[in-house]
Amino acid sequence: MNDFMKNFSLEGKVAFVTGASYGIGFAIANALSDAGATIVFNDINQDLVNKGVAAYEEKGIKAHGYVCDVTDEAAVQATVAKIREEVGIIDILVNNAGIIKRIPMLEMSAADFRKVIDVDLNAPFIVSKACIPGMIEKGHGKIINICSMMSELGRETVSAYAAAKGGLKMLTRNICSEYGEANIQCNGIGPGYIETPQTAPLRERQADGSRHPFDQFIISKTPAARWGKTEDLQGPAVFLASDASNFVNGHILYVDGGILAYIGKQP
């Protein structure tokens, strides 16, 4: 490996990816592992953690899984301390855990709104707060917040999610502002519409062979004319986790096939 490419290596680094038993977090953790990092992840219960560990093993990755509710500050502090003792100080944090509740605003209870904010915004604050002291101690650190196009745009039925992801964008910028001098870079990745098992029903062909209406909508709004794949997020994640991005801070990298740049086709 030449000297320049060594900037992208994560050898010797410990990466904590929250909620990474499957999906986007799992794909990002795989990429960080391929770049040399030791992977640590959490999920909300032991069953999900066991499934995650098994999925990583299938990929040839020895991942360290912990049961932890990322909205519980005491539990997060205890988990980060345990990771430090058993694996090492966390160098890279990916705040990936999140939920969405698609409910029209007038039908949404304040309790449901608060739940989304708690998982999608309060939890990244809690986990970052727990990890930053170790990063300061080591003299470097990388935090990647999984934001969303809803950090920039609104859409029907996602008032809580958009509010949380907009807040996460500003939390990203504020962590940069407070801890950039400590050589901590905090950036975000904003995925576009990504092919996952959860979105599979929206991409199924109709009985007459036509696209699902939502699939048609996404394709028409995306200059790339396709849904993203979880693999599309891997390169950006490795870049933001590596020394190659040491002067990139407070930035949200939208991996959306160009949706945010595009007004859409004329009807």
PDB file of C-alpha atoms in Angstrom, residues 70-71 95 97-99 113-129 145-147 160-172 175:
ATOM      1  CA  VAL A  70     -29.093   3.867  23.228  1.00  0.00           C
ATOM      2  CA  THR A  71     -31.745   6.134  24.781  1.00  0.00           C
ATOM      3  CA  ASN A  95     -24.713   6.737  15.225  1.00  0.00           C
ATOM      4  CA  ALA A  97     -29.678   3.257  15.325  1.00  0.00           C
ATOM      5  CA  GLY A  98     -32.983   4.842  14.381  1.00  0.00           C
ATOM      6  CA  ILE A  99     -36.726   4.410  13.969  1.00  0.00           C
ATOM      7  CA  PHE A 113     -43.362  12.027  18.422  1.00  0.00           C
ATOM      8  CA  ARG A 114     -41.164  11.974  21.547  1.00  0.00           C
ATOM      9  CA  LYS A 115     -40.204   8.318  20.945  1.00  0.00           C
ATOM     10  CA  VAL A 116     -38.846   9.113  17.479  1.00  0.00           C
ATOM     11  CA  ILE A 117     -36.961  12.141  18.778  1.00  0.00           C
ATOM     12  CA  ASP A 118     -35.582  10.033  21.639  1.00  0.00           C
ATOM     13  CA  VAL A 119     -34.121   7.324  19.381  1.00  0.00           C
ATOM     14  CA  ASP A 120     -33.122   9.441  16.372  1.00  0.00           C
ATOM     15  CA  LEU A 121     -31.786  12.572  18.108  1.00  0.00           C
ATOM     16  CA  ASN A 122     -31.367  12.150  21.857  1.00  0.00           C
ATOM     17  CA  ALA A 123     -29.556   8.808  21.455  1.00  0.00           C
ATOM     18  CA  PRO A 124     -26.814  10.192  19.153  1.00  0.00           C
ATOM     19  CA  PHE A 125     -26.267  12.940  21.751  1.00  0.00           C
ATOM     20  CA  ILE A 126     -26.070  10.357  24.556  1.00  0.00           C
ATOM     21  CA  VAL A 127     -23.721   7.973  22.721  1.00  0.00           C
ATOM     22  CA  SER A 128     -21.485  10.759  21.404  1.00  0.00           C
ATOM     23  CA  LYS A 129     -21.249  12.229  24.904  1.00  0.00           C
ATOM     24  CA  ASN A 145     -24.196  10.491  12.252  1.00  0.00           C
ATOM     25  CA  ILE A 146     -26.618   8.755   9.915  1.00  0.00           C
ATOM     26  CA  CYS A 147     -28.786  11.654   8.840  1.00  0.00           C
ATOM     27  CA  ALA A 160     -41.167  13.475  13.890  1.00  0.00           C
ATOM     28  CA  TYR A 161     -38.520  11.791  11.740  1.00  0.00           C
ATOM     29  CA  ALA A 162     -37.809  14.979   9.761  1.00  0.00           C
ATOM     30  CA  ALA A 163     -37.625  17.017  12.972  1.00  0.00           C
ATOM     31  CA  ALA A 164     -35.184  14.503  14.482  1.00  0.00           C
ATOM     32  CA  LYS A 165     -32.991  14.229  11.400  1.00  0.00           C
ATOM     33  CA  GLY A 166     -32.931  18.011  10.957  1.00  0.00           C
ATOM     34  CA  GLY A 167     -31.839  18.246  14.578  1.00  0.00           C
ATOM     35  CA  LEU A 168     -29.193  15.565  14.010  1.00  0.00           C
ATOM     36  CA  LYS A 169     -27.726  17.651  11.195  1.00  0.00           C
ATOM     37  CA  MET A 170     -27.315  20.559  13.603  1.00  0.00           C
ATOM     38  CA  LEU A 171     -25.995  18.315  16.394  1.00  0.00           C
ATOM     39  CA  THR A 172     -23.362  17.153  13.887  1.00  0.00           C
ATOM     40  CA  ILE A 175     -20.079  18.601  17.880  1.00  0.00           C
TER      41      ILE A 175
END
